[in-house]
PDB file of C-alpha atoms in Angstrom:
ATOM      1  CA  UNK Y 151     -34.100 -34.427  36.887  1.00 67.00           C
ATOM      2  CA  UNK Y 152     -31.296 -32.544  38.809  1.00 79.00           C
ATOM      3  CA  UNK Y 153     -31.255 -33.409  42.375  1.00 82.00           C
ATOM      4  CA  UNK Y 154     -32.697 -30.470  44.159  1.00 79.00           C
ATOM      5  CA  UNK Y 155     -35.929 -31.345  41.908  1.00 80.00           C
ATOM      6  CA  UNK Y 156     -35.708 -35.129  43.100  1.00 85.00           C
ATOM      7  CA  UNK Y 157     -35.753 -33.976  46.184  1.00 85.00           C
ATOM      8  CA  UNK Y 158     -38.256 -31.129  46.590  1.00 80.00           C
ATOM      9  CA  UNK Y 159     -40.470 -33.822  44.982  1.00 84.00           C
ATOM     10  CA  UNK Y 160     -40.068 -36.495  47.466  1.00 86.00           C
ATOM     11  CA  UNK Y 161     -41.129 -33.407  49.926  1.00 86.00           C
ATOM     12  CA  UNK Y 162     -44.157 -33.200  47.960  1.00 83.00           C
ATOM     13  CA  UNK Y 163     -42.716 -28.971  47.403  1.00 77.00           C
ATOM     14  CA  UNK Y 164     -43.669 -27.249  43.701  1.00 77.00           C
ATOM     15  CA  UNK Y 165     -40.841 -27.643  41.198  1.00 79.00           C
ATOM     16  CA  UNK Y 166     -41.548 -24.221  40.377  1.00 80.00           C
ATOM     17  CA  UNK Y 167     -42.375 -20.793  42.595  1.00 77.00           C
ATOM     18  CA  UNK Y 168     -45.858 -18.977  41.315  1.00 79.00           C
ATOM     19  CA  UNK Y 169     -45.071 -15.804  39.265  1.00 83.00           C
ATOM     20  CA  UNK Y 170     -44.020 -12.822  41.599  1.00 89.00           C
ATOM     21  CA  UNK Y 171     -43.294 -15.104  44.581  1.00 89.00           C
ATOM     22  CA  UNK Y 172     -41.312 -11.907  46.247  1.00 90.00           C
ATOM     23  CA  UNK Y 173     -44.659  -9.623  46.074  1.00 94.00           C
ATOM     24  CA  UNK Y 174     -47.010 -12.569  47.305  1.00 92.00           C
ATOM     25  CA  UNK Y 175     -44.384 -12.368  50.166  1.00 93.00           C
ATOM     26  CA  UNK Y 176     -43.924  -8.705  50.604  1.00 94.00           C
ATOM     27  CA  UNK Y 177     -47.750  -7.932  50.867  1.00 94.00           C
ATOM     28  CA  UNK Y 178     -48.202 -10.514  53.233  1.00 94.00           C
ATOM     29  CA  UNK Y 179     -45.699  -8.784  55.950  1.00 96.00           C
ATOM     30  CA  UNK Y 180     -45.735  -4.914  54.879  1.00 95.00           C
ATOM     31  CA  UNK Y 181     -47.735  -2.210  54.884  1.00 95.00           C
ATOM     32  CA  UNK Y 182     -46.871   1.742  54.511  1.00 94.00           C
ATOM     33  CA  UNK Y 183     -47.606   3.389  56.919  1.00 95.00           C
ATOM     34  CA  UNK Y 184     -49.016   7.105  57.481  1.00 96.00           C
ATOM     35  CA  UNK Y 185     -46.429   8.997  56.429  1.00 93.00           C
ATOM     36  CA  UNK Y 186     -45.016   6.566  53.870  1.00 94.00           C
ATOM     37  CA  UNK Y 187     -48.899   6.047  52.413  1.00 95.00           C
ATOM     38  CA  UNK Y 188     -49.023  10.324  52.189  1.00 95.00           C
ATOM     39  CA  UNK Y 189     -45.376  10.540  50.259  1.00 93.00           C
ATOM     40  CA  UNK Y 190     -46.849   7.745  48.055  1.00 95.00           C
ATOM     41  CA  UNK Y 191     -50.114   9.409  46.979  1.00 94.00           C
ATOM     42  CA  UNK Y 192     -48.278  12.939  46.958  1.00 93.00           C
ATOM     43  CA  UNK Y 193     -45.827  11.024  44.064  1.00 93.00           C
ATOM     44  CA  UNK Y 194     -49.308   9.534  42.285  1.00 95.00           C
ATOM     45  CA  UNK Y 195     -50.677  12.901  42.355  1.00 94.00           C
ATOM     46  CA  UNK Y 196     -48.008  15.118  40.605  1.00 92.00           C
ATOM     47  CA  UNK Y 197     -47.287  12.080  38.494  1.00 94.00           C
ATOM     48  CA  UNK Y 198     -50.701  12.220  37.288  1.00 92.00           C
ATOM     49  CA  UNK Y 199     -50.946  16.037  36.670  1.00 84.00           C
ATOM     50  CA  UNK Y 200     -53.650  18.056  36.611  1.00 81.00           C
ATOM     51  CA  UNK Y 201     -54.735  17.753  39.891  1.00 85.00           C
ATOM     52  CA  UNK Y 202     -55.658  13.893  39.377  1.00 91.00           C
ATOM     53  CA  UNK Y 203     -53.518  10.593  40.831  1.00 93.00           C
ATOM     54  CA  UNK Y 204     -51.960   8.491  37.925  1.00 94.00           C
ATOM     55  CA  UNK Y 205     -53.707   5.155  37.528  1.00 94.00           C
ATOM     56  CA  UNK Y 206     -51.286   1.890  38.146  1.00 95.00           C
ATOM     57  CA  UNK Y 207     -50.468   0.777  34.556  1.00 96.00           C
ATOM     58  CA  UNK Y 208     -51.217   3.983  33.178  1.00 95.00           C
ATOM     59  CA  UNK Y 209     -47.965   5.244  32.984  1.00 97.00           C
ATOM     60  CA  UNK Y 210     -43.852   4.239  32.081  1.00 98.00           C
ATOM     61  CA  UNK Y 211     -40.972   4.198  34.417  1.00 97.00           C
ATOM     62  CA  UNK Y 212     -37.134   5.066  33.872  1.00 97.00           C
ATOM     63  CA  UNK Y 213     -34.714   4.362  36.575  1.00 93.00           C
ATOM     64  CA  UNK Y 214     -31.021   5.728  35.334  1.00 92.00           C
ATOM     65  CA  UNK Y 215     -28.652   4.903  37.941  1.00 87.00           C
ATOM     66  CA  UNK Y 216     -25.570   6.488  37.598  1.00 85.00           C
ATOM     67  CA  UNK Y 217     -23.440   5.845  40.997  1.00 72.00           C
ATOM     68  CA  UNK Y 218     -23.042   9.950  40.937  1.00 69.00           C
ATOM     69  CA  UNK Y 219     -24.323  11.141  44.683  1.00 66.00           C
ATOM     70  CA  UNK Y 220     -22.429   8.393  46.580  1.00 61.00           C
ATOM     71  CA  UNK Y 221     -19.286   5.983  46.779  1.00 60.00           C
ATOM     72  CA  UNK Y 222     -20.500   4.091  44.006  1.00 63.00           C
ATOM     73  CA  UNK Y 223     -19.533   2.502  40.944  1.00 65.00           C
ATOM     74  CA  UNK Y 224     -20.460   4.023  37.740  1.00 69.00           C
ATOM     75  CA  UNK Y 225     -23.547   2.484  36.588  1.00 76.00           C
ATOM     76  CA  UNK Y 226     -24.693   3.918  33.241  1.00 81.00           C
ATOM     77  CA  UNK Y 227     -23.119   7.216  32.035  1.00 80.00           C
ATOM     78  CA  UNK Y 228     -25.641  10.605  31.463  1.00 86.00           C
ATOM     79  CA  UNK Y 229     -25.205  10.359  27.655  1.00 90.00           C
ATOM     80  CA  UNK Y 230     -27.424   7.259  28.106  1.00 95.00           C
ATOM     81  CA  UNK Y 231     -30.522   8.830  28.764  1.00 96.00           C
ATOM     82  CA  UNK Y 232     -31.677   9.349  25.130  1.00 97.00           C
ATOM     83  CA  UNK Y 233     -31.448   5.149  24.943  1.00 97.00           C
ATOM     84  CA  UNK Y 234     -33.388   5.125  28.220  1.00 97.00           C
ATOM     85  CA  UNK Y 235     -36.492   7.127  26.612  1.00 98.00           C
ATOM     86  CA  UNK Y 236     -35.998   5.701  23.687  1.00 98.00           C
ATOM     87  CA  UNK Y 237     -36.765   2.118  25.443  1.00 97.00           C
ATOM     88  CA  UNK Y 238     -39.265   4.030  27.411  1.00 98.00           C
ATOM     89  CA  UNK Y 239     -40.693   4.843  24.103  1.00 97.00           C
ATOM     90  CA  UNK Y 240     -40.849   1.814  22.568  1.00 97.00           C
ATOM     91  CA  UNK Y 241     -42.414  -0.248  25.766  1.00 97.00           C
ATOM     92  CA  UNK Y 242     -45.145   2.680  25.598  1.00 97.00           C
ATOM     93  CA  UNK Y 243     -45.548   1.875  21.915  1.00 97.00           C
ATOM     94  CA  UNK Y 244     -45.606  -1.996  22.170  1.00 97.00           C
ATOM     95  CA  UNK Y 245     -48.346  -1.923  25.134  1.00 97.00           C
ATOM     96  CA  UNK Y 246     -50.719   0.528  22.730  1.00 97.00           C
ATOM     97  CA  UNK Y 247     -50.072   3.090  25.692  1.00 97.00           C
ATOM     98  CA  UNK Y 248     -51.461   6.729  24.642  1.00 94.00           C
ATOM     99  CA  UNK Y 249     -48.245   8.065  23.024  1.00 92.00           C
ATOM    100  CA  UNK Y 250     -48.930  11.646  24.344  1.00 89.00           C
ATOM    101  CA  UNK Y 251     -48.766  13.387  28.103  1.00 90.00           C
ATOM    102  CA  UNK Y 252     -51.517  11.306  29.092  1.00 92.00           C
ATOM    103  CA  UNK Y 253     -49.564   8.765  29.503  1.00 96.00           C
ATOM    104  CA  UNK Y 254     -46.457   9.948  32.011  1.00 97.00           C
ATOM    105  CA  UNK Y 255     -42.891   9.354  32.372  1.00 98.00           C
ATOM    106  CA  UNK Y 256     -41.546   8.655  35.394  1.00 96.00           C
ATOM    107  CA  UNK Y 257     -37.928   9.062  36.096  1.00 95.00           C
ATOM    108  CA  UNK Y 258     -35.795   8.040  38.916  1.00 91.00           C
ATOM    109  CA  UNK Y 259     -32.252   8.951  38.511  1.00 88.00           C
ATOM    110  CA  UNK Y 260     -29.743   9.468  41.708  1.00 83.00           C
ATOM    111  CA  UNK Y 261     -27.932  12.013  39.399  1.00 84.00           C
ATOM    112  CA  UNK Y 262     -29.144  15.951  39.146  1.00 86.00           C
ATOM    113  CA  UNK Y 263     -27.533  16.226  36.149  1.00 91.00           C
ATOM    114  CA  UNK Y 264     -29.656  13.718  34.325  1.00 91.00           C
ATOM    115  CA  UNK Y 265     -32.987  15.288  35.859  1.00 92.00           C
ATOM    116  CA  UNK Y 266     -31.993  18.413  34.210  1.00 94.00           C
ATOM    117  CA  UNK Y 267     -31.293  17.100  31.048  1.00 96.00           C
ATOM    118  CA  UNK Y 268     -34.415  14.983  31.198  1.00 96.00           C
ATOM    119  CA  UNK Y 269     -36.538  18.536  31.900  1.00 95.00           C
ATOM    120  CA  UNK Y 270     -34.748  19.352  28.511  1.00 96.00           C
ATOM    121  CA  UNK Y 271     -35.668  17.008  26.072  1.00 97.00           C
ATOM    122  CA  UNK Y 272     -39.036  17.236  23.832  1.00 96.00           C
ATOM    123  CA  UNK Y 273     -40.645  14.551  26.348  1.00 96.00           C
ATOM    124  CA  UNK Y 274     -39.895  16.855  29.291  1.00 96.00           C
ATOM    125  CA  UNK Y 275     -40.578  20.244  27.456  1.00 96.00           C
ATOM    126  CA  UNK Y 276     -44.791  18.871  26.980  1.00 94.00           C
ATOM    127  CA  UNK Y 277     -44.610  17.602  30.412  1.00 93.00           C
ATOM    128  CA  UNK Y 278     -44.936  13.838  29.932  1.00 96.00           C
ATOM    129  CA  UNK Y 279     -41.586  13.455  31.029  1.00 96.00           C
ATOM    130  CA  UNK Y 280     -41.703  13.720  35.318  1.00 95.00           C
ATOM    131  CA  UNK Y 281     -38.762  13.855  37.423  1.00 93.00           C
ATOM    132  CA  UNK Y 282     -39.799  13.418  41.463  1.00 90.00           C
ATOM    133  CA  UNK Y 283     -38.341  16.126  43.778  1.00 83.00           C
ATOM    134  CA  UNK Y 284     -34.854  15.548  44.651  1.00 80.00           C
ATOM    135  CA  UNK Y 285     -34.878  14.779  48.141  1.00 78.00           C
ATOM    136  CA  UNK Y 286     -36.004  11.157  47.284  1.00 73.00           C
ATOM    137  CA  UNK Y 287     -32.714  11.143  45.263  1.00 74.00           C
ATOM    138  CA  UNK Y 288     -30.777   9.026  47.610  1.00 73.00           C
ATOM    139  CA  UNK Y 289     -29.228   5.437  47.899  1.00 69.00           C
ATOM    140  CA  UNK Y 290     -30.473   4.071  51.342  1.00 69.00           C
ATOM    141  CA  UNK Y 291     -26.863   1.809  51.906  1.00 73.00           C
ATOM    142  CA  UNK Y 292     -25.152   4.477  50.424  1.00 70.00           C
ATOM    143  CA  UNK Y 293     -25.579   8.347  50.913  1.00 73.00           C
ATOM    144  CA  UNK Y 294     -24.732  10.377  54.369  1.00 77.00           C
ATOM    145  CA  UNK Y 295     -27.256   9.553  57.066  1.00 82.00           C
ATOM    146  CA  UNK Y 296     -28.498  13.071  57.332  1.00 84.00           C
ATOM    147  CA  UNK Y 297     -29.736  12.821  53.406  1.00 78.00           C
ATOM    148  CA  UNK Y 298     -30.940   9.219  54.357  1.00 76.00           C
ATOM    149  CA  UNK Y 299     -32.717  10.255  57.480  1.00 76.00           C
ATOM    150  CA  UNK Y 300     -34.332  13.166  55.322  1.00 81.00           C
ATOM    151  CA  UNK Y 301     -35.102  11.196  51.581  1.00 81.00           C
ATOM    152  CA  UNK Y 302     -35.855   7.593  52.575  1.00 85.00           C
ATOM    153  CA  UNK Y 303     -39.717   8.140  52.498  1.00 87.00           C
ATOM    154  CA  UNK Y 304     -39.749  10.137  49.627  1.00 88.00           C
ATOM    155  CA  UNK Y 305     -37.494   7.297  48.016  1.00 89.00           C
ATOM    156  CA  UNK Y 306     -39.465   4.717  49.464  1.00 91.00           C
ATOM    157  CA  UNK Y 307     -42.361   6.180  47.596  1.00 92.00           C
ATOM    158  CA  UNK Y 308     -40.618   6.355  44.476  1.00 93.00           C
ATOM    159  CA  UNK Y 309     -39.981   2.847  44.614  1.00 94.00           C
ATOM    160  CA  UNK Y 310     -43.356   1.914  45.200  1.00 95.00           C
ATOM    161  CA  UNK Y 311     -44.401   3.709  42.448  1.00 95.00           C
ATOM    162  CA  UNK Y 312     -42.337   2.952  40.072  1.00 93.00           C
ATOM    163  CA  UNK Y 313     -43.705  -0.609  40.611  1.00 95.00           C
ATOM    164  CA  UNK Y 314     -46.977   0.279  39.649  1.00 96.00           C
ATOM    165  CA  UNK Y 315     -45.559   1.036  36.085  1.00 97.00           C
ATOM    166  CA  UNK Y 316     -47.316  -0.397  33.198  1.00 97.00           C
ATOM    167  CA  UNK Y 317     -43.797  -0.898  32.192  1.00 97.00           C
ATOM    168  CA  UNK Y 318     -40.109  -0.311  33.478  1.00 97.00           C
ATOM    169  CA  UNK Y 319     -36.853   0.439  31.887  1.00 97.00           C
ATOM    170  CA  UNK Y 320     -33.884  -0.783  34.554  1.00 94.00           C
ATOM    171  CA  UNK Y 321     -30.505   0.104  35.356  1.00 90.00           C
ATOM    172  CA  UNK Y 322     -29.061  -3.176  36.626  1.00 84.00           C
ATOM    173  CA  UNK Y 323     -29.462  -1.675  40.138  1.00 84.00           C
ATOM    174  CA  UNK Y 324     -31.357  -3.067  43.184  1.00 87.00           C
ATOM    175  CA  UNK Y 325     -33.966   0.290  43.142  1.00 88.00           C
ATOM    176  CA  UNK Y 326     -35.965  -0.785  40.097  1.00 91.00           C
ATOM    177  CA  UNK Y 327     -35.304  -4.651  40.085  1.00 92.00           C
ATOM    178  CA  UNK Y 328     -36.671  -5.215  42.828  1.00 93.00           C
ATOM    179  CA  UNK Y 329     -39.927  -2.451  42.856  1.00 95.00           C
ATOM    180  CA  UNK Y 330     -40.607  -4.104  38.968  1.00 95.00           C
ATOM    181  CA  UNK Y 331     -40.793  -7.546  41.299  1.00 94.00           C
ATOM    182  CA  UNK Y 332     -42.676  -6.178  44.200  1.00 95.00           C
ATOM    183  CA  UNK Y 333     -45.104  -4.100  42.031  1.00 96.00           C
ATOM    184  CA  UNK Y 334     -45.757  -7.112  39.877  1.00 95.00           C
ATOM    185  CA  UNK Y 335     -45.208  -5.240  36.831  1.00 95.00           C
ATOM    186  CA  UNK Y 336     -45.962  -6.602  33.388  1.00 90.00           C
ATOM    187  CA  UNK Y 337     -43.445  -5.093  31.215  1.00 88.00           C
ATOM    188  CA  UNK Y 338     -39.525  -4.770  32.350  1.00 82.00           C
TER     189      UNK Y 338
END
């Protein structure tokens, strides 16, 4: 046994943390509040279309970070998004997820161009592709603090929902990594 085991033994401490240790953590101290709760069920309701909230589980998320709106370093380029949905796709297929509209797409991307490419492809054309308004298309550390001060709840929201996801394709970015965690989700 490696020493830090020895000795969180001898402290009589778990060997192990329980699954989703960060979200036991982060429901125990937070909360959204009014406005945060409102952007939140305004995202579950166009998600869901039709006038009806998306379910948690009942739908896919896509975050494709690119580094484009901010001094950032390139994450994935725009001629990645077909591998994106394609993942998307396949985690829909794997879970026995309802291969048509009824079960959404969600996509956050911090690039326009992406979005409207995304509106373009078959998945987008019958609507079960979704793309959140754009002023939630922001990095928090990163963007001007005018776009912050305007986006962060709409962002905020976005990253709660994308947490409810019955699944999640990442970019190897802090946005989705950590909502997958928070949001307890099954499949990333």
């Amino acid at each position: 046994a490696s020493p830090s085991c020895v000795q969180a033994a001898a402290l009589g401490l778990p060997l192990r943390s329980p699954p989703f240790l960060v979200a036991e953590l982060f429901d125990a101290l937070f909360e959204p509040g009014p406005a945060l709760a409102a952007a939140l069920a305004a995202g579950r309701l166009a998600l869901g279309g039709g006038g009806a909230a998306v379910a948690d589980r009942g739908f896919v998320a896509v975050h494709l970070r690119t580094g484009d709106i901010s001094w950032d370093r390139a994450r994935h380029g725009k001629s990645e998004l077909a591998a994106f949905l394609a993942c998307a796709r396949q985690a829909e297929s794997d879970l026995g997820l309802a291969p048509g509209p009824e079960t959404p797409w969600l996509l956050a991307t911090d690039s326009a161009e992406v979005a409207e490419a995304a509106l373009a492809t078959p998945e987008g054309l019958q609507g079960k592709l979704r793309v959140p308004d754009p002023s939630g298309r922001i990095h928090i550390d990163r963007s001007e603090m005018g776009q912050v001060l305007e986006g962060a709840a709409a962002n905020y929201a976005e990253w709660l929902l994308f947490g409810r996801a019955a699944a999640v394709v990442l970019s190897r970015s802090f946005f989705g990594e950590t909502a997958a965690e928070v949001g307890r989700v099954p499949a990333a």
